[in-house]
mmCIF file of C-alpha atoms in Angstrom:
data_model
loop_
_atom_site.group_PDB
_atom_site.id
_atom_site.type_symbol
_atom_site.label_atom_id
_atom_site.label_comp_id
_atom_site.label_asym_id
_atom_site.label_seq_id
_atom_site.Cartn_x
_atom_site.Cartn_y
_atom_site.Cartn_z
ATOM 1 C CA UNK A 6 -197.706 -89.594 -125.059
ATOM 2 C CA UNK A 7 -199.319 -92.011 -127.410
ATOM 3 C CA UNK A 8 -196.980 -93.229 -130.043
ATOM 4 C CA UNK A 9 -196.403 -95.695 -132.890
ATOM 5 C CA UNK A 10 -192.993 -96.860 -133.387
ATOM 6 C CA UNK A 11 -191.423 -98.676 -136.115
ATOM 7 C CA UNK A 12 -188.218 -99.674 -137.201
ATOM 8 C CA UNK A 13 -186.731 -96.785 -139.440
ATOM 9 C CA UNK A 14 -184.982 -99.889 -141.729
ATOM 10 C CA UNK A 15 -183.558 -99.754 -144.695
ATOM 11 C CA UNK A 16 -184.859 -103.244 -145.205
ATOM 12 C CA UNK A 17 -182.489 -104.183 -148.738
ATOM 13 C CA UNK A 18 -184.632 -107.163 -150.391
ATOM 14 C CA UNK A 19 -184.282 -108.604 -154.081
ATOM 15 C CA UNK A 20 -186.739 -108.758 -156.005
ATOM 16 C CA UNK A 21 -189.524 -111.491 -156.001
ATOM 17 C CA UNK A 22 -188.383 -111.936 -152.264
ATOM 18 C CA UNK A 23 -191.308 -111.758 -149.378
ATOM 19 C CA UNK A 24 -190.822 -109.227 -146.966
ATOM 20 C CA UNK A 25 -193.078 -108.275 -143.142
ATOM 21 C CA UNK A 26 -193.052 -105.341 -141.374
ATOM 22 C CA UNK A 27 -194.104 -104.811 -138.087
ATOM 23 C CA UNK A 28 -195.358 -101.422 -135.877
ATOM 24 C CA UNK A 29 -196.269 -100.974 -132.561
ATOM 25 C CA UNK A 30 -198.870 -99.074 -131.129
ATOM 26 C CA UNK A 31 -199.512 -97.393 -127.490
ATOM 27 C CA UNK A 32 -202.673 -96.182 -127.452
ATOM 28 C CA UNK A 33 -205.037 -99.132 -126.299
ATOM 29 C CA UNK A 34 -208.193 -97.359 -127.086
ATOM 30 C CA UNK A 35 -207.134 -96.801 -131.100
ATOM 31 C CA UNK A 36 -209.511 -97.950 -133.210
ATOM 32 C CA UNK A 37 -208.494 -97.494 -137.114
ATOM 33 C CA UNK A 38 -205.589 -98.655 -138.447
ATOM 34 C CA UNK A 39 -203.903 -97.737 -141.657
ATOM 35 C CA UNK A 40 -200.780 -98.247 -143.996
ATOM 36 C CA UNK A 41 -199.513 -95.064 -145.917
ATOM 37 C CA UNK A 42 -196.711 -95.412 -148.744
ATOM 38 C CA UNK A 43 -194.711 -92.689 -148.807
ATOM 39 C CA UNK A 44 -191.812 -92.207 -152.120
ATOM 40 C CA UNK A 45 -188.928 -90.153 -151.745
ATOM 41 C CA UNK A 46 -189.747 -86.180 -151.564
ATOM 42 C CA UNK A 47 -193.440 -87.365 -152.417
ATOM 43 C CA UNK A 48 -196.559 -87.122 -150.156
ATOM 44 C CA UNK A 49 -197.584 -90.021 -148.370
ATOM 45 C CA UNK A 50 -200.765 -92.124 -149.642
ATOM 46 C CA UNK A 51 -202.990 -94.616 -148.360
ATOM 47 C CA UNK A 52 -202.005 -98.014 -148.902
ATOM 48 C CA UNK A 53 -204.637 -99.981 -147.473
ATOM 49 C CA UNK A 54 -206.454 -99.631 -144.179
ATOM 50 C CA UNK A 55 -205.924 -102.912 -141.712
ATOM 51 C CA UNK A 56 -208.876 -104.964 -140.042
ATOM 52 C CA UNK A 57 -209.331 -106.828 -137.180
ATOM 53 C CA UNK A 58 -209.614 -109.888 -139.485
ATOM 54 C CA UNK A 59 -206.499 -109.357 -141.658
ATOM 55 C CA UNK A 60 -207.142 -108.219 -144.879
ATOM 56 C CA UNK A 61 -205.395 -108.678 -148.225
ATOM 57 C CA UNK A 62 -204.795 -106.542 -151.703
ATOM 58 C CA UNK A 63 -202.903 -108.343 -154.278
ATOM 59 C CA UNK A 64 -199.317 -108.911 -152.770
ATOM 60 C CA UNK A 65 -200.272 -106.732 -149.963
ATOM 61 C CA UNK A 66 -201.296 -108.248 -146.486
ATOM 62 C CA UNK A 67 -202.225 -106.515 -143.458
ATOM 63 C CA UNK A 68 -203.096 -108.215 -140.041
ATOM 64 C CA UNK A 69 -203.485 -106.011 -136.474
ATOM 65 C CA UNK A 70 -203.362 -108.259 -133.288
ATOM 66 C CA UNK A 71 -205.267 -105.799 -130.839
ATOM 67 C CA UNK A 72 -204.105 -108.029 -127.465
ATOM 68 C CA UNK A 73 -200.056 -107.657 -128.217
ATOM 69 C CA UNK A 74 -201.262 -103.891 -130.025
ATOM 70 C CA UNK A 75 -199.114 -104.661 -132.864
ATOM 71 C CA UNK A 76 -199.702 -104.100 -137.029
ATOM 72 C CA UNK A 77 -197.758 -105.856 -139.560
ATOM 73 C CA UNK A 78 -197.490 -105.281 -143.708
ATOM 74 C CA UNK A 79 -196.226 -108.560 -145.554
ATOM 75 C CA UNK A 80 -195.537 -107.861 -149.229
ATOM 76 C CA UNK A 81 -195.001 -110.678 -151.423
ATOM 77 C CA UNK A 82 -193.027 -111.174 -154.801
ATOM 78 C CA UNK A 83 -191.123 -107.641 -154.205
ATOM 79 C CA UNK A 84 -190.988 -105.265 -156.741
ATOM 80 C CA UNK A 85 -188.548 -102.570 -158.021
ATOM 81 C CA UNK A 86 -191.480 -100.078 -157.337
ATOM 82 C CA UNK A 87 -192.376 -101.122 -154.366
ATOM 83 C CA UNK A 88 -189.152 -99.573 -152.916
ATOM 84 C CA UNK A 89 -190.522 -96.759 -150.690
ATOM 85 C CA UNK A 90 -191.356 -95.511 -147.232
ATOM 86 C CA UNK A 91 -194.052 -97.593 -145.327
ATOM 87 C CA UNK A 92 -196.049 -95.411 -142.670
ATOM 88 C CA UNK A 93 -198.294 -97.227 -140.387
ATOM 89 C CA UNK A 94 -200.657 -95.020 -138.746
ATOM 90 C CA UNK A 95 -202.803 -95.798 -135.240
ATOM 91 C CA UNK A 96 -206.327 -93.635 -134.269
ATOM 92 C CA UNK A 97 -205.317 -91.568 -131.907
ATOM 93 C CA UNK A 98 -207.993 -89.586 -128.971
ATOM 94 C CA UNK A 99 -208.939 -86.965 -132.216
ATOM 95 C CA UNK A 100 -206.889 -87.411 -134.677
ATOM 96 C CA UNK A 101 -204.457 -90.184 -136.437
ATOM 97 C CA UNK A 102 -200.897 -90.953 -135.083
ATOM 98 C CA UNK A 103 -198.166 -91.568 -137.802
ATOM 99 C CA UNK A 104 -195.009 -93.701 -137.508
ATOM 100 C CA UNK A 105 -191.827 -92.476 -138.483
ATOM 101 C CA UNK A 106 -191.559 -94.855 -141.365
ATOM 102 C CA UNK A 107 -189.806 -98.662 -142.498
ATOM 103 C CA UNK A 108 -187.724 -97.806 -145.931
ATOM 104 C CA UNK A 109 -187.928 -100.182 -148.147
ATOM 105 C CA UNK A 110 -185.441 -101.025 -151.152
ATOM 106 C CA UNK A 111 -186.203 -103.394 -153.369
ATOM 107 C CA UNK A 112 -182.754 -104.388 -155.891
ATOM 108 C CA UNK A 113 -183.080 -105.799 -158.932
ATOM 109 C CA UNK B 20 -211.144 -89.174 -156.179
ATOM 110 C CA UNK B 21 -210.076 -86.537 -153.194
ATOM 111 C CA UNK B 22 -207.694 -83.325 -154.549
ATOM 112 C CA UNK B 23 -205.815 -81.467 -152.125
ATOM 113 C CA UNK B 24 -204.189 -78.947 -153.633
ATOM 114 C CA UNK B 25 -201.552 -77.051 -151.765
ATOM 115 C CA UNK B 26 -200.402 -73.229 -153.687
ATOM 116 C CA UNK B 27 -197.241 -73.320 -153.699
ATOM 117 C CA UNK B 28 -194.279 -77.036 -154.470
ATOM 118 C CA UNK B 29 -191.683 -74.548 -153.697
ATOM 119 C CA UNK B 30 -191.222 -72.080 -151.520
ATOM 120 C CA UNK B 31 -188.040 -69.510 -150.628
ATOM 121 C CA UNK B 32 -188.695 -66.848 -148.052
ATOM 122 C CA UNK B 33 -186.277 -64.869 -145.661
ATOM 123 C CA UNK B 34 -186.101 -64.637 -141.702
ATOM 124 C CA UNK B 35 -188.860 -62.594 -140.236
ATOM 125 C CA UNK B 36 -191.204 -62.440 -143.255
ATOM 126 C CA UNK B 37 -194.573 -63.640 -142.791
ATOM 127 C CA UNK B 38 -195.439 -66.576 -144.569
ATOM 128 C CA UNK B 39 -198.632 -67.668 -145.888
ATOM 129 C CA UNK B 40 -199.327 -71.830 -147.162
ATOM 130 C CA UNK B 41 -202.756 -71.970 -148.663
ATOM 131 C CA UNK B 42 -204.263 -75.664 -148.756
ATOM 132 C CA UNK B 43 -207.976 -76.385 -150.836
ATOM 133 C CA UNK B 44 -209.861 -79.914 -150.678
ATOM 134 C CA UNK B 45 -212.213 -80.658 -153.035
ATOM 135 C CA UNK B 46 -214.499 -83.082 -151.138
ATOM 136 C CA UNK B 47 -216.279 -81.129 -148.386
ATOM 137 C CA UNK B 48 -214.771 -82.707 -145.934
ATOM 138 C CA UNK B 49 -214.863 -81.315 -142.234
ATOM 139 C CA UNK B 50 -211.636 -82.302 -141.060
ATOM 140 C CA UNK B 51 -208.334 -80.516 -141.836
ATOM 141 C CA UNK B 52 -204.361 -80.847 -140.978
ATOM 142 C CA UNK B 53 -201.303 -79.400 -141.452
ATOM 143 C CA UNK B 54 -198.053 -81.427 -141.055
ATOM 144 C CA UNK B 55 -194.353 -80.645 -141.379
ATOM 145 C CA UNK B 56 -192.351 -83.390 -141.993
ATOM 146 C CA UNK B 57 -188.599 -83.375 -141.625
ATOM 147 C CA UNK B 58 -185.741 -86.313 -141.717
ATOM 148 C CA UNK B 59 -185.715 -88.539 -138.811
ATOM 149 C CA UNK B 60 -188.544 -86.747 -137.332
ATOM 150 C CA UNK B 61 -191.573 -87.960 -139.427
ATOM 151 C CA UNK B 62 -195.089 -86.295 -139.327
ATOM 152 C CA UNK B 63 -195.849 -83.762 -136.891
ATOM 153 C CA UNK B 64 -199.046 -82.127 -136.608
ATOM 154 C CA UNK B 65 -198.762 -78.548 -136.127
ATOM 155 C CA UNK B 66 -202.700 -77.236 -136.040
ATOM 156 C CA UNK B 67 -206.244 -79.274 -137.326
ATOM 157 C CA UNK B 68 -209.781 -78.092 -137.810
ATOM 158 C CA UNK B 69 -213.176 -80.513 -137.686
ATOM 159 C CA UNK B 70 -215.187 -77.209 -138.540
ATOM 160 C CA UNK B 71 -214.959 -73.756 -139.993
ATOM 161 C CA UNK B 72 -213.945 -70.901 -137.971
ATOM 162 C CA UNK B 73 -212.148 -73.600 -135.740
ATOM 163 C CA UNK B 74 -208.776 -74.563 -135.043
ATOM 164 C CA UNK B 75 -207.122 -77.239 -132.382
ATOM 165 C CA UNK B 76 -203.183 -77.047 -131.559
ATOM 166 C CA UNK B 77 -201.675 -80.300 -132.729
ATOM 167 C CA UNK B 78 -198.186 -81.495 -131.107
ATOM 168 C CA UNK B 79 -195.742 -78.262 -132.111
ATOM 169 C CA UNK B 80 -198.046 -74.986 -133.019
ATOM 170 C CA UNK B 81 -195.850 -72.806 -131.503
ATOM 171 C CA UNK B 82 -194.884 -70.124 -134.275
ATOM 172 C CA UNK B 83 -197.820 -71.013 -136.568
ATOM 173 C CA UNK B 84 -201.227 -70.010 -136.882
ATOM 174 C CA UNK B 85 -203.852 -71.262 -139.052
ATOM 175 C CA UNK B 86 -207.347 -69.805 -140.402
ATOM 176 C CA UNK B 87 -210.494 -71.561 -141.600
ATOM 177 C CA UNK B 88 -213.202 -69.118 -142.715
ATOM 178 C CA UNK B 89 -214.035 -72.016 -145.593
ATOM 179 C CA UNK B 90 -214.829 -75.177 -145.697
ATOM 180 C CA UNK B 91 -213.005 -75.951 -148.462
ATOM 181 C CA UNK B 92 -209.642 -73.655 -147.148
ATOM 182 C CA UNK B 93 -207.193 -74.350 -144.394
ATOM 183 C CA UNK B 94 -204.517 -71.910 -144.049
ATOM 184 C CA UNK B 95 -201.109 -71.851 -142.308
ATOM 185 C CA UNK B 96 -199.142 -68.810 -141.053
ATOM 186 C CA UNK B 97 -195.608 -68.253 -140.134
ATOM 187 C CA UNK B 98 -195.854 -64.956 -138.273
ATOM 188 C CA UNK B 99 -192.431 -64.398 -138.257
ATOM 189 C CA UNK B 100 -190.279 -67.235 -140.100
ATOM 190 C CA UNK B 101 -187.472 -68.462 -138.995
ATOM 191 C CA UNK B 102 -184.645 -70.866 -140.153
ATOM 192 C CA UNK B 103 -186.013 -73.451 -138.120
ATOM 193 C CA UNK B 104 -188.947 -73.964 -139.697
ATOM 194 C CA UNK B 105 -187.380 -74.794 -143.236
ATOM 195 C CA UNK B 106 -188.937 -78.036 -144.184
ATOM 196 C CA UNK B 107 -191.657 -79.620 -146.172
ATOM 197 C CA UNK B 108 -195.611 -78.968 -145.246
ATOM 198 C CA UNK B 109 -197.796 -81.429 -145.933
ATOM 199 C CA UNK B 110 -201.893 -80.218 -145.717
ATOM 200 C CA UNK B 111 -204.199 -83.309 -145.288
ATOM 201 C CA UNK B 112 -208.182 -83.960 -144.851
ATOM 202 C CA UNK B 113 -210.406 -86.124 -143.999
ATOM 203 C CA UNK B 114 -214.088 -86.773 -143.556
ATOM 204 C CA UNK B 115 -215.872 -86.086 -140.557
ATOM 205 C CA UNK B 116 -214.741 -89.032 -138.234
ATOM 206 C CA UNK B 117 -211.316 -87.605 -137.194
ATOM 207 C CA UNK B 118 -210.421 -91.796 -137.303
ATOM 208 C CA UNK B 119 -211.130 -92.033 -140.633
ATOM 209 C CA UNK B 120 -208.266 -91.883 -143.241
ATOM 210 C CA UNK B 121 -206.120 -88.508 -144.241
ATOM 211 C CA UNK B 122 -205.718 -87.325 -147.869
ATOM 212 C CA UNK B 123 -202.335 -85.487 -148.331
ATOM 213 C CA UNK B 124 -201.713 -82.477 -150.944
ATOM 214 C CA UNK B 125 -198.738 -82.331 -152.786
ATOM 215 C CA UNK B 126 -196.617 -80.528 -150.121
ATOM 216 C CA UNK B 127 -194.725 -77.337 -149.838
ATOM 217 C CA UNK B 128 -190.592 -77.600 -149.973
ATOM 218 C CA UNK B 129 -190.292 -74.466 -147.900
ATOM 219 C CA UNK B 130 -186.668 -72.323 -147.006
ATOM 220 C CA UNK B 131 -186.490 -69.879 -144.849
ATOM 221 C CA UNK B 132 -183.327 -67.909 -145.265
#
């Protein structure tokens, strides 16, 4: 069975602090590469989708390292908001596998 | 931007009714999903569609079915619910490439009682 796996978390971070987290991916032949935020009792929505080359929005960095099959998120300068549920999300044969999830709580 | 709209936030139904979860995208897109989503558990994919009329089993369809006689519709069935399936549905969609990324609706909180 083809799976992603993360680390469920919580990860407790202040604010302003930099934090990384990392998934892991089985499927060799995956091709797209996403990561969903997900708030409490909320659906989940794309974050940003993760290139070969690393890619960055604002705060938000995504790199994928295709030989190790591994995807990492580093958020910098945490914010109170930013406290959620990161999914990170692998092609699959058909369709897209989803991760459990990496909770993240930002304090003040 | 995409809309998935999903009927029905809340949901209460008892044991051994038949349940119906209606799902609409807005975007044409080809490719549809339905998720449930419990604690611990994550995402599971319980039935998808790339076309109308068509319907593939995802990783737990037993007691579900689905129907796609629109585009624009995916629908999910619990022929008979049961306690079990108490949780919250998620219907997504997507564009034709089933790797491209998944818009999700609101969700359905549904209990089965």
């Amino acid at each position: 069975r083809k799976e992603v796996e993360q680390d469920p978390g919580p990860f407790n971070v202040p604010e302003g602090a930099t934090v990384a987290f990392n998934c892991t991916y089985s499927n060799s032949a995956s091709q797209s590469f996403f990561w969903y935020r997900q708030d409490c009792r909320k659906e989940p929505k794309l974050l940003m989708s993760v290139y070969s080359s690393g890619n960055e929005d604002g705060r938000f960095t995504a790199q994928l390292n295709r030989a190790s099959q591994y995807i990492s998120l580093l958020i910098r300068d945490s914010k109170l908001s930013d406290s959620a549920t990161y999914l990170c999300v692998a092609s699959g044969y058909s369709t897209l596998t989803f991760g459990k999830g990496t909770m993240l709580l930002v304090s003040p | 931007d995409v809309k998935v709209t999903q009927s029905s936030r809340y949901l209460v139904k008892r044991t051994g009714e038949k349940v119906f979860l209606e799902c609409v995208q807005d975007m044409d897109h080809e490719n549809m999903f339905w998720y449930r989503q419990d604690p611990g558990l994550g995402l599971r994919l319980i039935y998808f569609s790339y076309d109308v009329k068509m319907k593939e089993k995802g990783d737990i369809p037993e007691g579900y079915s689905v129907s796609r006689e629109k585009k624009e519709r995916f629908s999910l069935i619990l022929e008979s619910a049961s306690t079990n399936q108490t949780s919250m549905y998620l219907c997504a969609s997507s564009p034709r490439s089933g790797w491209e990324p998944q818009h999700f609706g609101d969700g359905t909180r549904l209990s089965i009682l």
